[in-house]
Amino acid sequence: VSALKGQGIDDLLEAILLQAEVTETIVADPKGPVEGVILEAQKELGRGSTAAAIIQQGTLKSGKAIVCGEYYCRVRQLIDDKGKPVKEAGPSTPIRIIGWSGPPDAGDIFKEVKNEREAKKLAEANELERRKLESAETKSRGSSSVEDLFAAIEKTQKKTFTVLVKADVYGTAEALATSLQSIKSDKIDLEVVDMGVGDVTRNDVLMASAASAVIVGFNVGIENGVTGVAKHHGVTIIQHNIIYELITMVKDAMADLLEPELKENKIGAAEVRQIFPLGKAFVAGCMVTEGRIQRDALARLMRGNKLIHESKISTLKRFKEDATEVRAGYECGIQLDGLQSYTEKDVIEVFEILKIKPSL
């Protein structure tokens, strides 16, 4: 079929009607108790928590009480797929339901109950049941095997990048969390501690602070005053309206958590030609043979193939004047920090340590 071109739609509808007639299992009762499935949920400014849904059984009307998992709703308003308010919605009708206590999860089933009081009671019972299951899982993980113990030790040795995901709708939050968890790395793990919809709030920052997590927000704003709270608690907020850019920003933040790779880069070298006394110390009179010699740079003194000393260049002179840098082909006086003994033909190698951003 092609919804864009309208091809095959009539054939599809005919096949569905035939299945309904033969099996008698996909026939809805518009007069029975209301039942449906959540397609998407979000928090809207001025409306609170809303959910897009498909009615599967019964007819939903304004004022009815429904419950879905840990959330309940006394229907304040129904909006159809064209954005217009309607009084009721029957089977197979896509509808936006306004009046939820919180945004329910996409894919969850909602059902009609007697009144709002009963809906709230059932939602609280469902939340309590979820907490009991989580507690039981935690206890079962406590009595782990030797393999689990080794796995836990390995995990503690490996860095973990913890994130709290916020998005405009639950479907996007789930997709973003899945995309983030699919980032593969041998050096660092990514863990999603929580997901939510709507703008980044103070509670989000406090939760992220407690979990040492970074808040990753897609297509959401930040409530007034929350930026200051995040700065106070040292919580980083990564935001973007393009999901691929956001994932790239998270990857960069993960890489920043890793220790940088150190690489030695040779700057120059000088050969000791003569030794001069300088006060109570000695200075090596040198000829710069390659690159450049920099004052305060890292240096090592090599005698043949043997490393004699490694420290910084504490003194660099050109004739009797202090110099910052001397290039190849010129003579100079060099004194290494903590070294008094120089020999002709010694080679002083000057180098720097570069910090290279690690890859995941």
mmCIF file of C-alpha atoms in Angstrom:
data_model
loop_
_atom_site.group_PDB
_atom_site.id
_atom_site.type_symbol
_atom_site.label_atom_id
_atom_site.label_comp_id
_atom_site.label_asym_id
_atom_site.label_seq_id
_atom_site.Cartn_x
_atom_site.Cartn_y
_atom_site.Cartn_z
ATOM 1 C CA VAL A 1 0.000 0.000 0.000
ATOM 2 C CA SER A 2 0.972 3.653 -0.352
ATOM 3 C CA ALA A 3 -0.742 6.154 1.900
ATOM 4 C CA LEU A 4 0.982 8.916 -0.063
ATOM 5 C CA LYS A 5 -0.476 7.875 -3.425
ATOM 6 C CA GLY A 6 -3.553 6.102 -2.088
ATOM 7 C CA GLN A 7 -2.616 2.812 -3.715
ATOM 8 C CA GLY A 8 -3.938 -0.431 -2.216
ATOM 9 C CA ILE A 9 -5.918 1.247 0.580
ATOM 10 C CA ASP A 10 -9.262 -0.130 -0.632
ATOM 11 C CA ASP A 11 -7.754 -3.622 -0.895
ATOM 12 C CA LEU A 12 -6.374 -3.332 2.647
ATOM 13 C CA LEU A 13 -9.736 -2.212 4.077
ATOM 14 C CA GLU A 14 -11.497 -5.037 2.243
ATOM 15 C CA ALA A 15 -9.027 -7.581 3.677
ATOM 16 C CA ILE A 16 -9.529 -6.211 7.208
ATOM 17 C CA LEU A 17 -13.332 -6.358 6.891
ATOM 18 C CA LEU A 18 -13.090 -9.929 5.607
ATOM 19 C CA GLN A 19 -10.928 -10.929 8.602
ATOM 20 C CA ALA A 20 -13.369 -9.221 10.964
ATOM 21 C CA GLU A 21 -16.279 -11.139 9.438
ATOM 22 C CA VAL A 22 -14.526 -14.531 9.405
ATOM 23 C CA THR A 23 -12.739 -14.474 12.783
ATOM 24 C CA GLU A 24 -15.150 -12.271 14.761
ATOM 25 C CA THR A 25 -12.161 -11.307 16.950
ATOM 26 C CA ILE A 26 -11.456 -7.790 15.754
ATOM 27 C CA VAL A 27 -14.967 -6.431 16.052
ATOM 28 C CA ALA A 28 -15.320 -3.571 18.531
ATOM 29 C CA ASP A 29 -18.320 -2.849 20.723
ATOM 30 C CA PRO A 30 -18.990 0.914 20.796
ATOM 31 C CA LYS A 31 -21.325 0.525 23.766
ATOM 32 C CA GLY A 32 -19.025 -1.494 26.035
ATOM 33 C CA PRO A 33 -16.436 -0.276 28.578
ATOM 34 C CA VAL A 34 -13.799 2.030 27.103
ATOM 35 C CA GLU A 35 -10.436 0.528 26.283
ATOM 36 C CA GLY A 36 -7.619 1.845 24.093
ATOM 37 C CA VAL A 37 -3.904 2.098 23.505
ATOM 38 C CA ILE A 38 -1.587 5.071 24.037
ATOM 39 C CA LEU A 39 0.286 6.122 20.890
ATOM 40 C CA GLU A 40 2.210 9.052 22.297
ATOM 41 C CA ALA A 41 2.276 11.256 25.391
ATOM 42 C CA GLN A 42 3.723 14.630 26.246
ATOM 43 C CA LYS A 43 3.446 17.718 28.442
ATOM 44 C CA GLU A 44 1.948 20.736 26.688
ATOM 45 C CA LEU A 45 2.103 24.315 27.885
ATOM 46 C CA GLY A 46 -1.331 25.303 29.179
ATOM 47 C CA ARG A 47 -2.746 21.788 28.781
ATOM 48 C CA GLY A 48 -0.550 19.728 31.100
ATOM 49 C CA SER A 49 -0.056 16.054 30.313
ATOM 50 C CA THR A 50 -1.770 14.894 27.121
ATOM 51 C CA ALA A 51 -1.824 11.596 25.255
ATOM 52 C CA ALA A 52 -2.601 10.624 21.682
ATOM 53 C CA ALA A 53 -4.525 7.339 21.632
ATOM 54 C CA ILE A 54 -6.618 4.922 19.594
ATOM 55 C CA ILE A 55 -9.955 3.786 21.023
ATOM 56 C CA GLN A 56 -10.282 0.002 20.705
ATOM 57 C CA GLN A 57 -13.502 -0.631 22.606
ATOM 58 C CA GLY A 58 -16.381 1.510 23.821
ATOM 59 C CA THR A 59 -16.950 5.225 23.314
ATOM 60 C CA LEU A 60 -14.854 7.719 25.280
ATOM 61 C CA LYS A 61 -16.593 10.929 26.361
ATOM 62 C CA SER A 62 -15.516 14.023 28.262
ATOM 63 C CA GLY A 63 -15.780 13.570 32.028
ATOM 64 C CA LYS A 64 -15.100 9.830 32.014
ATOM 65 C CA ALA A 65 -12.367 8.421 34.249
ATOM 66 C CA ILE A 66 -9.658 6.182 32.794
ATOM 67 C CA VAL A 67 -6.477 4.645 34.166
ATOM 68 C CA CYS A 68 -3.241 3.670 32.399
ATOM 69 C CA GLY A 69 -0.460 2.120 34.447
ATOM 70 C CA GLU A 70 0.664 4.600 37.105
ATOM 71 C CA TYR A 71 -1.362 7.489 35.649
ATOM 72 C CA TYR A 72 -5.059 8.307 35.660
ATOM 73 C CA CYS A 73 -7.243 10.802 33.857
ATOM 74 C CA ARG A 74 -10.593 12.478 34.208
ATOM 75 C CA VAL A 75 -11.093 13.466 30.583
ATOM 76 C CA ARG A 76 -11.209 17.267 30.399
ATOM 77 C CA GLN A 77 -11.209 17.510 26.628
ATOM 78 C CA LEU A 78 -10.964 15.360 23.504
ATOM 79 C CA ILE A 79 -9.172 16.659 20.379
ATOM 80 C CA ASP A 80 -9.471 14.848 17.034
ATOM 81 C CA ASP A 81 -6.690 14.299 14.490
ATOM 82 C CA LYS A 82 -7.516 17.631 12.820
ATOM 83 C CA GLY A 83 -7.045 19.543 16.086
ATOM 84 C CA LYS A 84 -10.760 20.184 16.677
ATOM 85 C CA PRO A 85 -12.542 19.503 20.007
ATOM 86 C CA VAL A 86 -15.047 16.628 19.917
ATOM 87 C CA LYS A 87 -17.529 15.349 22.490
ATOM 88 C CA GLU A 88 -16.836 11.614 22.060
ATOM 89 C CA ALA A 89 -14.607 9.112 20.285
ATOM 90 C CA GLY A 90 -15.606 5.581 19.267
ATOM 91 C CA PRO A 91 -13.600 2.496 18.226
ATOM 92 C CA SER A 92 -10.706 3.036 15.757
ATOM 93 C CA THR A 93 -10.793 6.782 16.393
ATOM 94 C CA PRO A 94 -7.444 8.549 16.875
ATOM 95 C CA ILE A 95 -7.877 11.087 19.657
ATOM 96 C CA ARG A 96 -5.842 13.337 21.930
ATOM 97 C CA ILE A 97 -6.918 12.999 25.559
ATOM 98 C CA ILE A 98 -6.360 15.939 27.922
ATOM 99 C CA GLY A 99 -6.442 15.709 31.726
ATOM 100 C CA TRP A 100 -3.821 13.105 32.681
ATOM 101 C CA SER A 101 -2.048 13.111 36.037
ATOM 102 C CA GLY A 102 1.186 12.465 34.118
ATOM 103 C CA PRO A 103 2.230 11.340 30.636
ATOM 104 C CA PRO A 104 1.564 7.571 30.266
ATOM 105 C CA ASP A 105 3.990 5.329 28.384
ATOM 106 C CA ALA A 106 3.481 4.760 24.664
ATOM 107 C CA GLY A 107 2.026 1.318 23.942
ATOM 108 C CA ASP A 108 0.283 0.987 27.323
ATOM 109 C CA ILE A 109 -3.407 0.055 27.482
ATOM 110 C CA PHE A 110 -5.891 2.342 29.255
ATOM 111 C CA LYS A 111 -9.286 1.301 30.602
ATOM 112 C CA GLU A 112 -12.402 3.019 31.852
ATOM 113 C CA VAL A 113 -13.177 2.928 35.589
ATOM 114 C CA LYS A 114 -16.134 4.034 37.696
ATOM 115 C CA ASN A 115 -14.866 7.459 38.757
ATOM 116 C CA GLU A 116 -11.752 9.592 39.220
ATOM 117 C CA ARG A 117 -11.306 8.416 42.814
ATOM 118 C CA GLU A 118 -11.129 4.783 41.744
ATOM 119 C CA ALA A 119 -8.807 5.686 38.855
ATOM 120 C CA LYS A 120 -6.391 7.408 41.247
ATOM 121 C CA LYS A 121 -6.512 4.441 43.632
ATOM 122 C CA LEU A 122 -5.713 1.961 40.835
ATOM 123 C CA ALA A 123 -2.865 4.155 39.521
ATOM 124 C CA GLU A 124 -1.303 4.335 42.997
ATOM 125 C CA ALA A 125 -1.637 0.541 43.365
ATOM 126 C CA ASN A 126 0.096 0.049 40.000
ATOM 127 C CA GLU A 127 2.922 2.355 41.072
ATOM 128 C CA LEU A 128 3.313 0.454 44.354
ATOM 129 C CA GLU A 129 3.426 -2.860 42.471
ATOM 130 C CA ARG A 130 6.162 -1.529 40.160
ATOM 131 C CA ARG A 131 8.243 -0.449 43.155
ATOM 132 C CA LYS A 132 7.835 -3.881 44.760
ATOM 133 C CA LEU A 133 9.027 -5.566 41.565
ATOM 134 C CA GLU A 134 12.033 -3.240 41.346
ATOM 135 C CA SER A 135 12.868 -3.938 44.994
ATOM 136 C CA ALA A 136 12.601 -7.695 44.400
ATOM 137 C CA GLU A 137 14.879 -7.439 41.358
ATOM 138 C CA THR A 138 17.413 -5.469 43.391
ATOM 139 C CA LYS A 139 17.395 -8.130 46.133
ATOM 140 C CA SER A 140 17.769 -10.936 43.595
ATOM 141 C CA ARG A 141 20.732 -9.136 42.067
ATOM 142 C CA GLY A 142 22.244 -8.891 45.565
ATOM 143 C CA SER A 143 22.629 -12.675 45.800
ATOM 144 C CA SER A 144 24.806 -12.855 42.708
ATOM 145 C CA SER A 145 26.973 -15.639 41.403
ATOM 146 C CA VAL A 146 30.753 -15.585 41.037
ATOM 147 C CA GLU A 147 30.310 -14.666 37.351
ATOM 148 C CA ASP A 148 28.097 -11.726 38.316
ATOM 149 C CA LEU A 149 30.709 -10.647 40.863
ATOM 150 C CA PHE A 150 33.473 -10.616 38.258
ATOM 151 C CA ALA A 151 31.187 -8.766 35.848
ATOM 152 C CA ALA A 152 30.514 -6.151 38.541
ATOM 153 C CA ILE A 153 34.246 -5.751 39.212
ATOM 154 C CA GLU A 154 34.887 -5.297 35.490
ATOM 155 C CA LYS A 155 32.128 -2.713 35.299
ATOM 156 C CA THR A 156 33.606 -0.691 38.174
ATOM 157 C CA GLN A 157 36.963 -0.664 36.382
ATOM 158 C CA LYS A 158 35.287 0.641 33.236
ATOM 159 C CA LYS A 159 34.071 4.245 33.154
ATOM 160 C CA THR A 160 30.334 4.887 32.910
ATOM 161 C CA PHE A 161 28.660 7.907 31.300
ATOM 162 C CA THR A 162 25.281 8.306 33.005
ATOM 163 C CA VAL A 163 22.476 10.263 31.325
ATOM 164 C CA LEU A 164 18.981 11.462 32.137
ATOM 165 C CA VAL A 165 16.918 11.817 28.942
ATOM 166 C CA LYS A 166 14.273 14.529 28.441
ATOM 167 C CA ALA A 167 12.304 14.956 25.205
ATOM 168 C CA ASP A 168 9.152 16.632 23.924
ATOM 169 C CA VAL A 169 7.237 13.314 23.661
ATOM 170 C CA TYR A 170 7.733 9.825 25.107
ATOM 171 C CA GLY A 171 8.236 8.178 21.726
ATOM 172 C CA THR A 172 11.137 10.499 20.992
ATOM 173 C CA ALA A 173 12.567 9.972 24.486
ATOM 174 C CA GLU A 174 12.504 6.192 23.992
ATOM 175 C CA ALA A 175 14.073 6.493 20.524
ATOM 176 C CA LEU A 176 16.782 8.808 21.862
ATOM 177 C CA ALA A 177 17.521 6.511 24.817
ATOM 178 C CA THR A 178 17.794 3.529 22.448
ATOM 179 C CA SER A 179 20.119 5.463 20.132
ATOM 180 C CA LEU A 180 22.333 6.529 23.042
ATOM 181 C CA GLN A 181 22.493 2.995 24.451
ATOM 182 C CA SER A 182 23.554 1.709 21.020
ATOM 183 C CA ILE A 183 26.761 3.788 21.178
ATOM 184 C CA LYS A 184 29.472 1.136 21.311
ATOM 185 C CA SER A 185 32.757 1.631 23.129
ATOM 186 C CA ASP A 186 35.351 -0.663 24.719
ATOM 187 C CA LYS A 187 36.459 2.124 27.056
ATOM 188 C CA ILE A 188 33.222 3.566 28.455
ATOM 189 C CA ASP A 189 29.620 2.441 29.027
ATOM 190 C CA LEU A 190 26.507 4.599 28.678
ATOM 191 C CA GLU A 191 23.678 4.164 31.163
ATOM 192 C CA VAL A 192 20.244 5.828 30.966
ATOM 193 C CA VAL A 193 19.006 6.318 34.548
ATOM 194 C CA ASP A 194 15.663 7.952 33.715
ATOM 195 C CA MET A 195 13.475 9.289 30.911
ATOM 196 C CA GLY A 196 10.881 12.025 30.931
ATOM 197 C CA VAL A 197 8.956 14.485 28.791
ATOM 198 C CA GLY A 198 8.742 18.249 28.957
ATOM 199 C CA ASP A 199 11.201 20.999 29.844
ATOM 200 C CA VAL A 200 14.184 20.357 32.100
ATOM 201 C CA THR A 201 13.074 21.032 35.689
ATOM 202 C CA ARG A 202 14.743 21.577 39.056
ATOM 203 C CA ASN A 203 13.816 18.009 40.054
ATOM 204 C CA ASP A 204 15.594 16.708 36.937
ATOM 205 C CA VAL A 205 18.748 18.553 37.991
ATOM 206 C CA LEU A 206 18.553 17.224 41.555
ATOM 207 C CA MET A 207 18.057 13.667 40.275
ATOM 208 C CA ALA A 208 20.949 14.045 37.827
ATOM 209 C CA SER A 209 23.142 15.416 40.623
ATOM 210 C CA ALA A 210 22.332 12.445 42.862
ATOM 211 C CA ALA A 211 23.103 10.001 40.045
ATOM 212 C CA SER A 212 26.169 11.924 38.786
ATOM 213 C CA ALA A 213 24.381 12.104 35.440
ATOM 214 C CA VAL A 214 24.307 14.440 32.454
ATOM 215 C CA ILE A 215 20.892 15.709 31.293
ATOM 216 C CA VAL A 216 20.341 15.143 27.562
ATOM 217 C CA GLY A 217 17.415 17.176 26.221
ATOM 218 C CA PHE A 218 15.892 16.853 22.767
ATOM 219 C CA ASN A 219 13.524 19.553 21.528
ATOM 220 C CA VAL A 220 12.852 20.816 25.071
ATOM 221 C CA GLY A 221 13.597 24.008 26.963
ATOM 222 C CA ILE A 222 14.832 24.725 30.478
ATOM 223 C CA GLU A 223 12.507 26.118 33.144
ATOM 224 C CA ASN A 224 13.347 29.519 34.620
ATOM 225 C CA GLY A 225 16.090 29.401 37.241
ATOM 226 C CA VAL A 226 17.080 25.809 36.462
ATOM 227 C CA THR A 227 20.315 26.779 34.679
ATOM 228 C CA GLY A 228 21.625 28.371 37.885
ATOM 229 C CA VAL A 229 20.638 25.306 39.919
ATOM 230 C CA ALA A 230 22.433 23.052 37.426
ATOM 231 C CA LYS A 231 25.571 25.194 37.637
ATOM 232 C CA HIS A 232 25.448 25.096 41.445
ATOM 233 C CA HIS A 233 25.182 21.283 41.486
ATOM 234 C CA GLY A 234 27.721 20.803 38.691
ATOM 235 C CA VAL A 235 25.174 19.180 36.354
ATOM 236 C CA THR A 236 25.804 19.431 32.608
ATOM 237 C CA ILE A 237 22.803 19.929 30.299
ATOM 238 C CA ILE A 238 23.260 18.931 26.646
ATOM 239 C CA GLN A 239 20.504 20.232 24.347
ATOM 240 C CA HIS A 240 19.746 20.172 20.623
ATOM 241 C CA ASN A 241 16.758 20.024 18.293
ATOM 242 C CA ILE A 242 18.472 17.708 15.798
ATOM 243 C CA ILE A 243 18.810 14.185 17.140
ATOM 244 C CA TYR A 244 21.958 13.313 15.154
ATOM 245 C CA GLU A 245 23.714 16.455 16.376
ATOM 246 C CA LEU A 246 22.644 15.620 19.928
ATOM 247 C CA ILE A 247 24.088 12.094 19.688
ATOM 248 C CA THR A 248 27.363 13.537 18.362
ATOM 249 C CA MET A 249 27.484 15.964 21.315
ATOM 250 C CA VAL A 250 26.958 13.057 23.726
ATOM 251 C CA LYS A 251 29.761 11.082 22.051
ATOM 252 C CA ASP A 252 32.091 14.072 22.445
ATOM 253 C CA ALA A 253 31.139 14.380 26.126
ATOM 254 C CA MET A 254 31.816 10.656 26.613
ATOM 255 C CA ALA A 255 35.240 11.023 24.992
ATOM 256 C CA ASP A 256 36.009 13.989 27.279
ATOM 257 C CA LEU A 257 35.448 11.708 30.268
ATOM 258 C CA LEU A 258 38.271 9.434 29.125
ATOM 259 C CA GLU A 259 41.919 10.060 29.922
ATOM 260 C CA PRO A 260 43.635 11.783 26.972
ATOM 261 C CA GLU A 261 46.179 9.791 25.007
ATOM 262 C CA LEU A 262 49.717 11.180 25.476
ATOM 263 C CA LYS A 263 52.041 11.486 22.499
ATOM 264 C CA GLU A 264 55.641 12.707 22.536
ATOM 265 C CA ASN A 265 56.579 15.230 19.857
ATOM 266 C CA LYS A 266 60.274 16.077 19.298
ATOM 267 C CA ILE A 267 60.899 19.816 19.023
ATOM 268 C CA GLY A 268 64.640 19.947 18.464
ATOM 269 C CA ALA A 269 68.118 18.792 19.499
ATOM 270 C CA ALA A 270 71.459 20.347 20.390
ATOM 271 C CA GLU A 271 74.978 18.916 20.726
ATOM 272 C CA VAL A 272 77.177 19.885 23.677
ATOM 273 C CA ARG A 273 80.402 21.425 22.384
ATOM 274 C CA GLN A 274 81.861 23.007 25.544
ATOM 275 C CA ILE A 275 81.100 23.399 29.266
ATOM 276 C CA PHE A 276 81.134 26.808 30.977
ATOM 277 C CA PRO A 277 80.922 27.628 34.689
ATOM 278 C CA LEU A 278 77.997 29.842 35.735
ATOM 279 C CA GLY A 279 78.237 30.790 39.394
ATOM 280 C CA LYS A 280 78.307 27.523 41.310
ATOM 281 C CA ALA A 281 76.734 25.622 38.413
ATOM 282 C CA PHE A 282 77.699 24.735 34.848
ATOM 283 C CA VAL A 283 76.163 25.582 31.500
ATOM 284 C CA ALA A 284 76.502 23.432 28.396
ATOM 285 C CA GLY A 285 77.612 25.399 25.356
ATOM 286 C CA CYS A 286 75.693 23.818 22.497
ATOM 287 C CA MET A 287 75.051 23.964 18.769
ATOM 288 C CA VAL A 288 71.408 23.514 17.830
ATOM 289 C CA THR A 289 71.476 20.738 15.214
ATOM 290 C CA GLU A 290 67.760 20.426 14.430
ATOM 291 C CA GLY A 291 64.448 22.127 15.145
ATOM 292 C CA ARG A 292 64.545 24.610 17.991
ATOM 293 C CA ILE A 293 65.424 24.776 21.680
ATOM 294 C CA GLN A 294 62.817 26.364 23.977
ATOM 295 C CA ARG A 295 63.281 27.623 27.510
ATOM 296 C CA ASP A 296 61.140 25.734 30.094
ATOM 297 C CA ALA A 297 60.579 22.929 27.578
ATOM 298 C CA LEU A 298 60.995 19.274 28.541
ATOM 299 C CA ALA A 299 64.439 17.887 27.664
ATOM 300 C CA ARG A 300 66.567 14.802 28.101
ATOM 301 C CA LEU A 301 70.349 14.472 27.997
ATOM 302 C CA MET A 302 71.597 11.454 26.008
ATOM 303 C CA ARG A 303 75.162 10.167 26.232
ATOM 304 C CA GLY A 304 75.406 7.833 23.280
ATOM 305 C CA ASN A 305 72.360 5.588 23.578
ATOM 306 C CA LYS A 306 72.127 6.050 27.352
ATOM 307 C CA LEU A 307 69.627 8.363 29.027
ATOM 308 C CA ILE A 308 71.491 10.426 31.663
ATOM 309 C CA HIS A 309 68.916 12.941 32.825
ATOM 310 C CA GLU A 310 65.408 14.230 32.051
ATOM 311 C CA SER A 311 63.948 17.507 33.259
ATOM 312 C CA LYS A 312 63.147 21.027 32.010
ATOM 313 C CA ILE A 313 65.468 23.601 30.446
ATOM 314 C CA SER A 314 65.869 26.055 33.316
ATOM 315 C CA THR A 315 68.347 28.390 31.534
ATOM 316 C CA LEU A 316 68.719 29.236 27.840
ATOM 317 C CA LYS A 317 71.229 31.878 26.762
ATOM 318 C CA ARG A 318 72.334 33.335 23.456
ATOM 319 C CA PHE A 319 75.802 34.687 24.191
ATOM 320 C CA LYS A 320 75.269 36.355 27.581
ATOM 321 C CA GLU A 321 71.623 37.286 27.065
ATOM 322 C CA ASP A 322 68.671 35.193 28.166
ATOM 323 C CA ALA A 323 66.753 33.726 25.227
ATOM 324 C CA THR A 324 63.296 32.246 24.870
ATOM 325 C CA GLU A 325 64.090 30.203 21.780
ATOM 326 C CA VAL A 326 67.144 29.316 19.669
ATOM 327 C CA ARG A 327 66.792 27.701 16.252
ATOM 328 C CA ALA A 328 68.927 25.223 14.305
ATOM 329 C CA GLY A 329 72.338 26.487 13.165
ATOM 330 C CA TYR A 330 72.871 28.774 16.134
ATOM 331 C CA GLU A 331 74.909 28.383 19.305
ATOM 332 C CA CYS A 332 73.434 28.683 22.791
ATOM 333 C CA GLY A 333 74.007 27.929 26.455
ATOM 334 C CA ILE A 334 71.716 25.359 28.072
ATOM 335 C CA GLN A 335 71.254 24.398 31.689
ATOM 336 C CA LEU A 336 68.969 21.507 32.605
ATOM 337 C CA ASP A 337 67.118 21.703 35.893
ATOM 338 C CA GLY A 338 68.825 19.497 38.492
ATOM 339 C CA LEU A 339 71.865 18.544 36.349
ATOM 340 C CA GLN A 340 75.436 19.770 36.888
ATOM 341 C CA SER A 341 77.492 17.283 34.896
ATOM 342 C CA TYR A 342 77.798 17.690 31.111
ATOM 343 C CA THR A 343 80.223 16.082 28.676
ATOM 344 C CA GLU A 344 81.209 17.102 25.174
ATOM 345 C CA LYS A 345 79.270 15.258 22.446
ATOM 346 C CA ASP A 346 76.277 14.852 24.771
ATOM 347 C CA VAL A 347 72.992 15.416 22.934
ATOM 348 C CA ILE A 348 70.157 17.389 24.472
ATOM 349 C CA GLU A 349 66.793 16.411 22.978
ATOM 350 C CA VAL A 350 63.882 18.799 23.500
ATOM 351 C CA PHE A 351 60.313 17.491 23.289
ATOM 352 C CA GLU A 352 56.705 18.203 24.233
ATOM 353 C CA ILE A 353 53.889 15.937 25.400
ATOM 354 C CA LEU A 354 50.757 16.320 23.303
ATOM 355 C CA LYS A 355 47.367 15.377 24.739
ATOM 356 C CA ILE A 356 45.275 13.729 22.054
ATOM 357 C CA LYS A 357 41.516 13.470 22.517
ATOM 358 C CA PRO A 358 40.724 9.756 22.875
ATOM 359 C CA SER A 359 38.261 7.969 20.630
ATOM 360 C CA LEU A 360 35.456 5.802 21.968
#
